[in-house]
PDB file of N, CA and C in Angstrom:
ATOM      1  N   MET A   1      76.269 -36.386  73.902  1.00 85.00           N
ATOM      2  CA  MET A   1      76.701 -36.263  72.534  1.00 85.00           C
ATOM      3  C   MET A   1      77.936 -35.367  72.453  1.00 85.00           C
ATOM      4  N   THR A   2      78.956 -35.815  71.769  1.00 92.00           N
ATOM      5  CA  THR A   2      80.196 -35.068  71.605  1.00 92.00           C
ATOM      6  C   THR A   2      79.963 -33.827  70.738  1.00 92.00           C
ATOM      7  N   VAL A   3      80.616 -32.739  71.103  1.00 96.00           N
ATOM      8  CA  VAL A   3      80.536 -31.487  70.360  1.00 96.00           C
ATOM      9  C   VAL A   3      81.932 -31.163  69.836  1.00 96.00           C
ATOM     10  N   GLU A   4      82.019 -30.900  68.535  1.00 97.00           N
ATOM     11  CA  GLU A   4      83.312 -30.552  67.929  1.00 97.00           C
ATOM     12  C   GLU A   4      83.239 -29.140  67.376  1.00 97.00           C
ATOM     13  N   ILE A   5      84.266 -28.373  67.679  1.00 98.00           N
ATOM     14  CA  ILE A   5      84.320 -26.961  67.302  1.00 98.00           C
ATOM     15  C   ILE A   5      85.608 -26.698  66.528  1.00 98.00           C
ATOM     16  N   LEU A   6      85.499 -25.844  65.534  1.00 98.00           N
ATOM     17  CA  LEU A   6      86.654 -25.337  64.807  1.00 98.00           C
ATOM     18  C   LEU A   6      86.585 -23.818  64.908  1.00 98.00           C
ATOM     19  N   ALA A   7      87.635 -23.222  65.404  1.00 97.00           N
ATOM     20  CA  ALA A   7      87.692 -21.760  65.516  1.00 97.00           C
ATOM     21  C   ALA A   7      88.850 -21.249  64.667  1.00 97.00           C
ATOM     22  N   ARG A   8      88.548 -20.254  63.836  1.00 97.00           N
ATOM     23  CA  ARG A   8      89.575 -19.594  63.017  1.00 97.00           C
ATOM     24  C   ARG A   8      89.799 -18.200  63.563  1.00 97.00           C
ATOM     25  N   LEU A   9      91.070 -17.868  63.794  1.00 97.00           N
ATOM     26  CA  LEU A   9      91.420 -16.566  64.336  1.00 97.00           C
ATOM     27  C   LEU A   9      92.546 -15.962  63.515  1.00 97.00           C
ATOM     28  N   LYS A  10      92.382 -14.721  63.153  1.00 98.00           N
ATOM     29  CA  LYS A  10      93.458 -13.988  62.483  1.00 98.00           C
ATOM     30  C   LYS A  10      93.758 -12.764  63.319  1.00 98.00           C
ATOM     31  N   THR A  11      95.054 -12.509  63.498  1.00 96.00           N
ATOM     32  CA  THR A  11      95.485 -11.367  64.288  1.00 96.00           C
ATOM     33  C   THR A  11      96.119 -10.331  63.385  1.00 96.00           C
ATOM     34  N   LYS A  12      96.305  -9.181  63.940  1.00 93.00           N
ATOM     35  CA  LYS A  12      97.119  -8.181  63.278  1.00 93.00           C
ATOM     36  C   LYS A  12      98.545  -8.739  63.305  1.00 93.00           C
ATOM     37  N   PRO A  13      99.249  -8.709  62.181  1.00 94.00           N
ATOM     38  CA  PRO A  13     100.579  -9.344  62.135  1.00 94.00           C
ATOM     39  C   PRO A  13     101.520  -8.922  63.255  1.00 94.00           C
ATOM     40  N   GLU A  14     101.462  -7.681  63.662  1.00 95.00           N
ATOM     41  CA  GLU A  14     102.371  -7.206  64.713  1.00 95.00           C
ATOM     42  C   GLU A  14     102.071  -7.823  66.078  1.00 95.00           C
ATOM     43  N   TYR A  15     100.909  -8.461  66.218  1.00 96.00           N
ATOM     44  CA  TYR A  15     100.540  -9.093  67.480  1.00 96.00           C
ATOM     45  C   TYR A  15     100.638 -10.613  67.440  1.00 96.00           C
ATOM     46  N   ALA A  16     101.190 -11.170  66.386  1.00 96.00           N
ATOM     47  CA  ALA A  16     101.223 -12.627  66.221  1.00 96.00           C
ATOM     48  C   ALA A  16     101.870 -13.338  67.413  1.00 96.00           C
ATOM     49  N   GLN A  17     103.008 -12.874  67.865  1.00 96.00           N
ATOM     50  CA  GLN A  17     103.700 -13.540  68.970  1.00 96.00           C
ATOM     51  C   GLN A  17     102.934 -13.384  70.283  1.00 96.00           C
ATOM     52  N   THR A  18     102.423 -12.215  70.529  1.00 96.00           N
ATOM     53  CA  THR A  18     101.636 -11.961  71.738  1.00 96.00           C
ATOM     54  C   THR A  18     100.419 -12.875  71.781  1.00 96.00           C
ATOM     55  N   VAL A  19      99.707 -12.979  70.660  1.00 96.00           N
ATOM     56  CA  VAL A  19      98.515 -13.813  70.591  1.00 96.00           C
ATOM     57  C   VAL A  19      98.880 -15.283  70.709  1.00 96.00           C
ATOM     58  N   HIS A  20      99.980 -15.683  70.088  1.00 96.00           N
ATOM     59  CA  HIS A  20     100.445 -17.064  70.198  1.00 96.00           C
ATOM     60  C   HIS A  20     100.610 -17.436  71.671  1.00 96.00           C
ATOM     61  N   GLU A  21     101.283 -16.600  72.420  1.00 96.00           N
ATOM     62  CA  GLU A  21     101.502 -16.860  73.844  1.00 96.00           C
ATOM     63  C   GLU A  21     100.193 -16.860  74.625  1.00 96.00           C
ATOM     64  N   LEU A  22      99.309 -15.934  74.306  1.00 96.00           N
ATOM     65  CA  LEU A  22      98.004 -15.869  74.962  1.00 96.00           C
ATOM     66  C   LEU A  22      97.197 -17.128  74.697  1.00 96.00           C
ATOM     67  N   LEU A  23      97.178 -17.577  73.445  1.00 97.00           N
ATOM     68  CA  LEU A  23      96.419 -18.778  73.093  1.00 97.00           C
ATOM     69  C   LEU A  23      97.004 -20.030  73.739  1.00 97.00           C
ATOM     70  N   LEU A  24      98.318 -20.095  73.882  1.00 97.00           N
ATOM     71  CA  LEU A  24      98.924 -21.241  74.575  1.00 97.00           C
ATOM     72  C   LEU A  24      98.475 -21.297  76.031  1.00 97.00           C
ATOM     73  N   ARG A  25      98.344 -20.140  76.679  1.00 97.00           N
ATOM     74  CA  ARG A  25      97.842 -20.114  78.062  1.00 97.00           C
ATOM     75  C   ARG A  25      96.390 -20.589  78.107  1.00 97.00           C
ATOM     76  N   VAL A  26      95.595 -20.175  77.123  1.00 97.00           N
ATOM     77  CA  VAL A  26      94.200 -20.623  77.046  1.00 97.00           C
ATOM     78  C   VAL A  26      94.147 -22.137  76.886  1.00 97.00           C
ATOM     79  N   VAL A  27      94.994 -22.676  76.017  1.00 98.00           N
ATOM     80  CA  VAL A  27      95.036 -24.128  75.804  1.00 98.00           C
ATOM     81  C   VAL A  27      95.374 -24.839  77.111  1.00 98.00           C
ATOM     82  N   ASN A  28      96.393 -24.369  77.804  1.00 98.00           N
ATOM     83  CA  ASN A  28      96.803 -25.014  79.058  1.00 98.00           C
ATOM     84  C   ASN A  28      95.684 -24.997  80.089  1.00 98.00           C
ATOM     85  N   GLU A  29      94.980 -23.894  80.222  1.00 98.00           N
ATOM     86  CA  GLU A  29      93.872 -23.808  81.176  1.00 98.00           C
ATOM     87  C   GLU A  29      92.692 -24.668  80.733  1.00 98.00           C
ATOM     88  N   THR A  30      92.428 -24.689  79.444  1.00 98.00           N
ATOM     89  CA  THR A  30      91.291 -25.451  78.920  1.00 98.00           C
ATOM     90  C   THR A  30      91.497 -26.945  79.124  1.00 98.00           C
ATOM     91  N   HIS A  31      92.718 -27.420  78.989  1.00 98.00           N
ATOM     92  CA  HIS A  31      92.991 -28.853  79.191  1.00 98.00           C
ATOM     93  C   HIS A  31      92.620 -29.312  80.596  1.00 98.00           C
ATOM     94  N   LYS A  32      92.531 -28.395  81.549  1.00 98.00           N
ATOM     95  CA  LYS A  32      92.166 -28.729  82.927  1.00 98.00           C
ATOM     96  C   LYS A  32      90.653 -28.820  83.123  1.00 98.00           C
ATOM     97  N   GLU A  33      89.886 -28.370  82.131  1.00 98.00           N
ATOM     98  CA  GLU A  33      88.432 -28.295  82.284  1.00 98.00           C
ATOM     99  C   GLU A  33      87.773 -29.657  82.137  1.00 98.00           C
ATOM    100  N   GLU A  34      86.735 -29.849  82.947  1.00 97.00           N
ATOM    101  CA  GLU A  34      85.935 -31.064  82.854  1.00 97.00           C
ATOM    102  C   GLU A  34      85.230 -31.095  81.497  1.00 97.00           C
ATOM    103  N   GLY A  35      85.277 -32.252  80.849  1.00 98.00           N
ATOM    104  CA  GLY A  35      84.592 -32.423  79.574  1.00 98.00           C
ATOM    105  C   GLY A  35      85.423 -32.099  78.356  1.00 98.00           C
ATOM    106  N   CYS A  36      86.620 -31.553  78.555  1.00 98.00           N
ATOM    107  CA  CYS A  36      87.498 -31.248  77.425  1.00 98.00           C
ATOM    108  C   CYS A  36      88.179 -32.536  76.977  1.00 98.00           C
ATOM    109  N   GLU A  37      87.846 -32.991  75.796  1.00 98.00           N
ATOM    110  CA  GLU A  37      88.451 -34.206  75.259  1.00 98.00           C
ATOM    111  C   GLU A  37      89.606 -33.887  74.305  1.00 98.00           C
ATOM    112  N   GLU A  38      89.539 -32.722  73.675  1.00 97.00           N
ATOM    113  CA  GLU A  38      90.606 -32.299  72.760  1.00 97.00           C
ATOM    114  C   GLU A  38      90.539 -30.789  72.618  1.00 97.00           C
ATOM    115  N   TYR A  39      91.696 -30.151  72.640  1.00 98.00           N
ATOM    116  CA  TYR A  39      91.767 -28.703  72.463  1.00 98.00           C
ATOM    117  C   TYR A  39      93.161 -28.418  71.941  1.00 98.00           C
ATOM    118  N   GLN A  40      93.257 -28.137  70.656  1.00 98.00           N
ATOM    119  CA  GLN A  40      94.566 -27.995  70.021  1.00 98.00           C
ATOM    120  C   GLN A  40      94.673 -26.671  69.285  1.00 98.00           C
ATOM    121  N   LEU A  41      95.842 -26.101  69.346  1.00 98.00           N
ATOM    122  CA  LEU A  41      96.151 -24.854  68.656  1.00 98.00           C
ATOM    123  C   LEU A  41      97.032 -25.158  67.445  1.00 98.00           C
ATOM    124  N   HIS A  42      96.672 -24.571  66.316  1.00 98.00           N
ATOM    125  CA  HIS A  42      97.437 -24.721  65.080  1.00 98.00           C
ATOM    126  C   HIS A  42      97.739 -23.329  64.534  1.00 98.00           C
ATOM    127  N   VAL A  43      98.867 -23.205  63.845  1.00 97.00           N
ATOM    128  CA  VAL A  43      99.216 -21.951  63.196  1.00 97.00           C
ATOM    129  C   VAL A  43      99.547 -22.238  61.735  1.00 97.00           C
ATOM    130  N   ASP A  44      99.150 -21.339  60.858  1.00 97.00           N
ATOM    131  CA  ASP A  44      99.434 -21.475  59.430  1.00 97.00           C
ATOM    132  C   ASP A  44     100.943 -21.345  59.211  1.00 97.00           C
ATOM    133  N   VAL A  45     101.506 -22.251  58.470  1.00 96.00           N
ATOM    134  CA  VAL A  45     102.954 -22.275  58.232  1.00 96.00           C
ATOM    135  C   VAL A  45     103.423 -21.025  57.485  1.00 96.00           C
ATOM    136  N   GLU A  46     102.604 -20.523  56.603  1.00 96.00           N
ATOM    137  CA  GLU A  46     102.996 -19.367  55.797  1.00 96.00           C
ATOM    138  C   GLU A  46     102.529 -18.029  56.359  1.00 96.00           C
ATOM    139  N   HIS A  47     101.575 -18.062  57.265  1.00 96.00           N
ATOM    140  CA  HIS A  47     101.030 -16.830  57.839  1.00 96.00           C
ATOM    141  C   HIS A  47     100.958 -16.984  59.356  1.00 96.00           C
ATOM    142  N   CYS A  48     101.997 -16.548  60.041  1.00 95.00           N
ATOM    143  CA  CYS A  48     102.108 -16.800  61.479  1.00 95.00           C
ATOM    144  C   CYS A  48     101.066 -16.063  62.312  1.00 95.00           C
ATOM    145  N   HIS A  49     100.236 -15.266  61.689  1.00 97.00           N
ATOM    146  CA  HIS A  49      99.177 -14.565  62.427  1.00 97.00           C
ATOM    147  C   HIS A  49      97.794 -15.169  62.160  1.00 97.00           C
ATOM    148  N   HIS A  50      97.758 -16.360  61.533  1.00 98.00           N
ATOM    149  CA  HIS A  50      96.512 -17.097  61.300  1.00 98.00           C
ATOM    150  C   HIS A  50      96.533 -18.352  62.172  1.00 98.00           C
ATOM    151  N   PHE A  51      95.533 -18.483  63.030  1.00 98.00           N
ATOM    152  CA  PHE A  51      95.456 -19.597  63.962  1.00 98.00           C
ATOM    153  C   PHE A  51      94.153 -20.361  63.778  1.00 98.00           C
ATOM    154  N   VAL A  52      94.198 -21.643  64.120  1.00 98.00           N
ATOM    155  CA  VAL A  52      93.005 -22.491  64.138  1.00 98.00           C
ATOM    156  C   VAL A  52      93.033 -23.282  65.445  1.00 98.00           C
ATOM    157  N   MET A  53      91.877 -23.309  66.109  1.00 97.00           N
ATOM    158  CA  MET A  53      91.715 -24.132  67.297  1.00 97.00           C
ATOM    159  C   MET A  53      90.766 -25.265  66.929  1.00 97.00           C
ATOM    160  N   THR A  54      91.126 -26.480  67.298  1.00 98.00           N
ATOM    161  CA  THR A  54      90.204 -27.604  67.157  1.00 98.00           C
ATOM    162  C   THR A  54      89.848 -28.071  68.554  1.00 98.00           C
ATOM    163  N   GLU A  55      88.548 -28.268  68.756  1.00 98.00           N
ATOM    164  CA  GLU A  55      88.045 -28.604  70.083  1.00 98.00           C
ATOM    165  C   GLU A  55      87.106 -29.796  70.001  1.00 98.00           C
ATOM    166  N   LYS A  56      87.115 -30.581  71.045  1.00 98.00           N
ATOM    167  CA  LYS A  56      86.166 -31.679  71.172  1.00 98.00           C
ATOM    168  C   LYS A  56      85.733 -31.711  72.630  1.00 98.00           C
ATOM    169  N   TRP A  57      84.408 -31.624  72.827  1.00 98.00           N
ATOM    170  CA  TRP A  57      83.826 -31.563  74.163  1.00 98.00           C
ATOM    171  C   TRP A  57      82.884 -32.728  74.379  1.00 98.00           C
ATOM    172  N   ARG A  58      82.837 -33.215  75.589  1.00 97.00           N
ATOM    173  CA  ARG A  58      81.984 -34.337  75.950  1.00 97.00           C
ATOM    174  C   ARG A  58      80.509 -34.002  75.751  1.00 97.00           C
ATOM    175  N   SER A  59      80.142 -32.741  75.998  1.00 96.00           N
ATOM    176  CA  SER A  59      78.734 -32.347  75.887  1.00 96.00           C
ATOM    177  C   SER A  59      78.623 -30.848  75.610  1.00 96.00           C
ATOM    178  N   GLN A  60      77.439 -30.439  75.204  1.00 95.00           N
ATOM    179  CA  GLN A  60      77.185 -29.012  74.995  1.00 95.00           C
ATOM    180  C   GLN A  60      77.291 -28.256  76.314  1.00 95.00           C
ATOM    181  N   SER A  61      76.871 -28.881  77.381  1.00 97.00           N
ATOM    182  CA  SER A  61      76.962 -28.260  78.702  1.00 97.00           C
ATOM    183  C   SER A  61      78.413 -27.947  79.072  1.00 97.00           C
ATOM    184  N   ASP A  62      79.317 -28.883  78.786  1.00 97.00           N
ATOM    185  CA  ASP A  62      80.746 -28.651  79.059  1.00 97.00           C
ATOM    186  C   ASP A  62      81.280 -27.498  78.211  1.00 97.00           C
ATOM    187  N   LEU A  63      80.885 -27.438  76.950  1.00 97.00           N
ATOM    188  CA  LEU A  63      81.304 -26.342  76.078  1.00 97.00           C
ATOM    189  C   LEU A  63      80.753 -25.015  76.591  1.00 97.00           C
ATOM    190  N   ASP A  64      79.512 -25.005  77.026  1.00 97.00           N
ATOM    191  CA  ASP A  64      78.910 -23.781  77.550  1.00 97.00           C
ATOM    192  C   ASP A  64      79.682 -23.266  78.767  1.00 97.00           C
ATOM    193  N   LYS A  65      80.064 -24.168  79.655  1.00 97.00           N
ATOM    194  CA  LYS A  65      80.856 -23.778  80.829  1.00 97.00           C
ATOM    195  C   LYS A  65      82.194 -23.192  80.385  1.00 97.00           C
ATOM    196  N   HIS A  66      82.827 -23.841  79.411  1.00 97.00           N
ATOM    197  CA  HIS A  66      84.098 -23.361  78.879  1.00 97.00           C
ATOM    198  C   HIS A  66      83.951 -21.947  78.315  1.00 97.00           C
ATOM    199  N   SER A  67      82.859 -21.719  77.614  1.00 96.00           N
ATOM    200  CA  SER A  67      82.630 -20.418  76.970  1.00 96.00           C
ATOM    201  C   SER A  67      82.549 -19.273  77.970  1.00 96.00           C
ATOM    202  N   HIS A  68      82.270 -19.590  79.227  1.00 97.00           N
ATOM    203  CA  HIS A  68      82.160 -18.567  80.262  1.00 97.00           C
ATOM    204  C   HIS A  68      83.274 -18.661  81.307  1.00 97.00           C
ATOM    205  N   SER A  69      84.305 -19.450  81.001  1.00 97.00           N
ATOM    206  CA  SER A  69      85.425 -19.598  81.939  1.00 97.00           C
ATOM    207  C   SER A  69      86.245 -18.309  81.993  1.00 97.00           C
ATOM    208  N   ALA A  70      87.006 -18.159  83.046  1.00 97.00           N
ATOM    209  CA  ALA A  70      87.808 -16.947  83.246  1.00 97.00           C
ATOM    210  C   ALA A  70      88.796 -16.727  82.105  1.00 97.00           C
ATOM    211  N   HIS A  71      89.458 -17.788  81.637  1.00 97.00           N
ATOM    212  CA  HIS A  71      90.456 -17.606  80.585  1.00 97.00           C
ATOM    213  C   HIS A  71      89.820 -17.268  79.240  1.00 97.00           C
ATOM    214  N   ILE A  72      88.614 -17.750  78.975  1.00 97.00           N
ATOM    215  CA  ILE A  72      87.935 -17.384  77.731  1.00 97.00           C
ATOM    216  C   ILE A  72      87.394 -15.962  77.836  1.00 97.00           C
ATOM    217  N   GLU A  73      86.896 -15.583  78.985  1.00 96.00           N
ATOM    218  CA  GLU A  73      86.445 -14.201  79.184  1.00 96.00           C
ATOM    219  C   GLU A  73      87.620 -13.227  79.018  1.00 96.00           C
ATOM    220  N   ALA A  74      88.795 -13.605  79.513  1.00 95.00           N
ATOM    221  CA  ALA A  74      89.985 -12.763  79.341  1.00 95.00           C
ATOM    222  C   ALA A  74      90.354 -12.645  77.867  1.00 95.00           C
ATOM    223  N   LEU A  75      90.252 -13.749  77.140  1.00 95.00           N
ATOM    224  CA  LEU A  75      90.529 -13.721  75.696  1.00 95.00           C
ATOM    225  C   LEU A  75      89.531 -12.812  74.986  1.00 95.00           C
ATOM    226  N   LYS A  76      88.261 -12.930  75.314  1.00 95.00           N
ATOM    227  CA  LYS A  76      87.228 -12.083  74.699  1.00 95.00           C
ATOM    228  C   LYS A  76      87.512 -10.601  74.940  1.00 95.00           C
ATOM    229  N   SER A  77      88.062 -10.282  76.093  1.00 96.00           N
ATOM    230  CA  SER A  77      88.292  -8.878  76.456  1.00 96.00           C
ATOM    231  C   SER A  77      89.368  -8.200  75.599  1.00 96.00           C
ATOM    232  N   VAL A  78      90.221  -8.986  74.940  1.00 95.00           N
ATOM    233  CA  VAL A  78      91.278  -8.394  74.098  1.00 95.00           C
ATOM    234  C   VAL A  78      91.053  -8.657  72.610  1.00 95.00           C
ATOM    235  N   MET A  79      89.927  -9.232  72.268  1.00 94.00           N
ATOM    236  CA  MET A  79      89.687  -9.588  70.863  1.00 94.00           C
ATOM    237  C   MET A  79      89.722  -8.373  69.956  1.00 94.00           C
ATOM    238  N   ASP A  80      89.080  -7.275  70.347  1.00 94.00           N
ATOM    239  CA  ASP A  80      89.069  -6.088  69.484  1.00 94.00           C
ATOM    240  C   ASP A  80      90.465  -5.526  69.269  1.00 94.00           C
ATOM    241  N   LYS A  81      91.317  -5.655  70.265  1.00 95.00           N
ATOM    242  CA  LYS A  81      92.677  -5.116  70.157  1.00 95.00           C
ATOM    243  C   LYS A  81      93.555  -5.966  69.239  1.00 95.00           C
ATOM    244  N   TYR A  82      93.471  -7.288  69.369  1.00 96.00           N
ATOM    245  CA  TYR A  82      94.421  -8.166  68.689  1.00 96.00           C
ATOM    246  C   TYR A  82      93.904  -8.841  67.423  1.00 96.00           C
ATOM    247  N   PHE A  83      92.614  -9.081  67.317  1.00 96.00           N
ATOM    248  CA  PHE A  83      92.097  -9.928  66.245  1.00 96.00           C
ATOM    249  C   PHE A  83      91.437  -9.134  65.127  1.00 96.00           C
ATOM    250  N   THR A  84      91.653  -9.595  63.914  1.00 96.00           N
ATOM    251  CA  THR A  84      90.984  -9.004  62.754  1.00 96.00           C
ATOM    252  C   THR A  84      89.838  -9.894  62.286  1.00 96.00           C
ATOM    253  N   GLU A  85      89.887 -11.168  62.632  1.00 96.00           N
ATOM    254  CA  GLU A  85      88.827 -12.109  62.261  1.00 96.00           C
ATOM    255  C   GLU A  85      88.686 -13.177  63.335  1.00 96.00           C
ATOM    256  N   PHE A  86      87.445 -13.589  63.547  1.00 95.00           N
ATOM    257  CA  PHE A  86      87.170 -14.702  64.444  1.00 95.00           C
ATOM    258  C   PHE A  86      85.936 -15.420  63.912  1.00 95.00           C
ATOM    259  N   SER A  87      86.083 -16.689  63.613  1.00 96.00           N
ATOM    260  CA  SER A  87      84.970 -17.498  63.123  1.00 96.00           C
ATOM    261  C   SER A  87      84.908 -18.771  63.951  1.00 96.00           C
ATOM    262  N   LEU A  88      83.706 -19.141  64.340  1.00 95.00           N
ATOM    263  CA  LEU A  88      83.487 -20.328  65.153  1.00 95.00           C
ATOM    264  C   LEU A  88      82.520 -21.244  64.413  1.00 95.00           C
ATOM    265  N   PHE A  89      82.905 -22.508  64.261  1.00 97.00           N
ATOM    266  CA  PHE A  89      82.091 -23.481  63.542  1.00 97.00           C
ATOM    267  C   PHE A  89      81.795 -24.663  64.443  1.00 97.00           C
ATOM    268  N   ASN A  90      80.524 -24.977  64.629  1.00 96.00           N
ATOM    269  CA  ASN A  90      80.101 -26.165  65.349  1.00 96.00           C
ATOM    270  C   ASN A  90      79.971 -27.259  64.311  1.00 96.00           C
ATOM    271  N   MET A  91      80.843 -28.252  64.379  1.00 94.00           N
ATOM    272  CA  MET A  91      80.996 -29.230  63.309  1.00 94.00           C
ATOM    273  C   MET A  91      80.341 -30.579  63.642  1.00 94.00           C
ATOM    274  N   THR A  92      79.924 -31.263  62.580  1.00 89.00           N
ATOM    275  CA  THR A  92      79.461 -32.637  62.678  1.00 89.00           C
ATOM    276  C   THR A  92      80.368 -33.499  61.833  1.00 89.00           C
ATOM    277  N   ARG A  93      80.904 -34.548  62.414  1.00 84.00           N
ATOM    278  CA  ARG A  93      81.821 -35.440  61.704  1.00 84.00           C
ATOM    279  C   ARG A  93      81.047 -36.283  60.688  1.00 84.00           C
ATOM    280  N   LEU A  94      81.530 -36.325  59.457  1.00 86.00           N
ATOM    281  CA  LEU A  94      80.877 -37.096  58.410  1.00 86.00           C
ATOM    282  C   LEU A  94      81.538 -38.443  58.158  1.00 86.00           C
ATOM    283  N   SER A  95      82.785 -38.571  58.539  1.00 84.00           N
ATOM    284  CA  SER A  95      83.459 -39.871  58.327  1.00 84.00           C
ATOM    285  C   SER A  95      84.412 -40.153  59.469  1.00 84.00           C
TER     286      SER A  95
END
């Protein structure tokens, strides 16, 4: 069963560029992972420190592996420094 995730991230404005670059590295590494069907980074046009990740995984097992990957662990290690908000939504497609 496919798993779809929406992640909302807000950074401290002074770290917007740093986080942008960090998230792009995460995207590049994630695209190499088994089971990753979609992993996209979006930024709010009016607020360059607000990001959204959209993810689609082949299975929950693949997502679980991703959640413990080296690049995600590295991201988690700097969350308190750079992020003011982080929300993760496990979504079900309605249409």
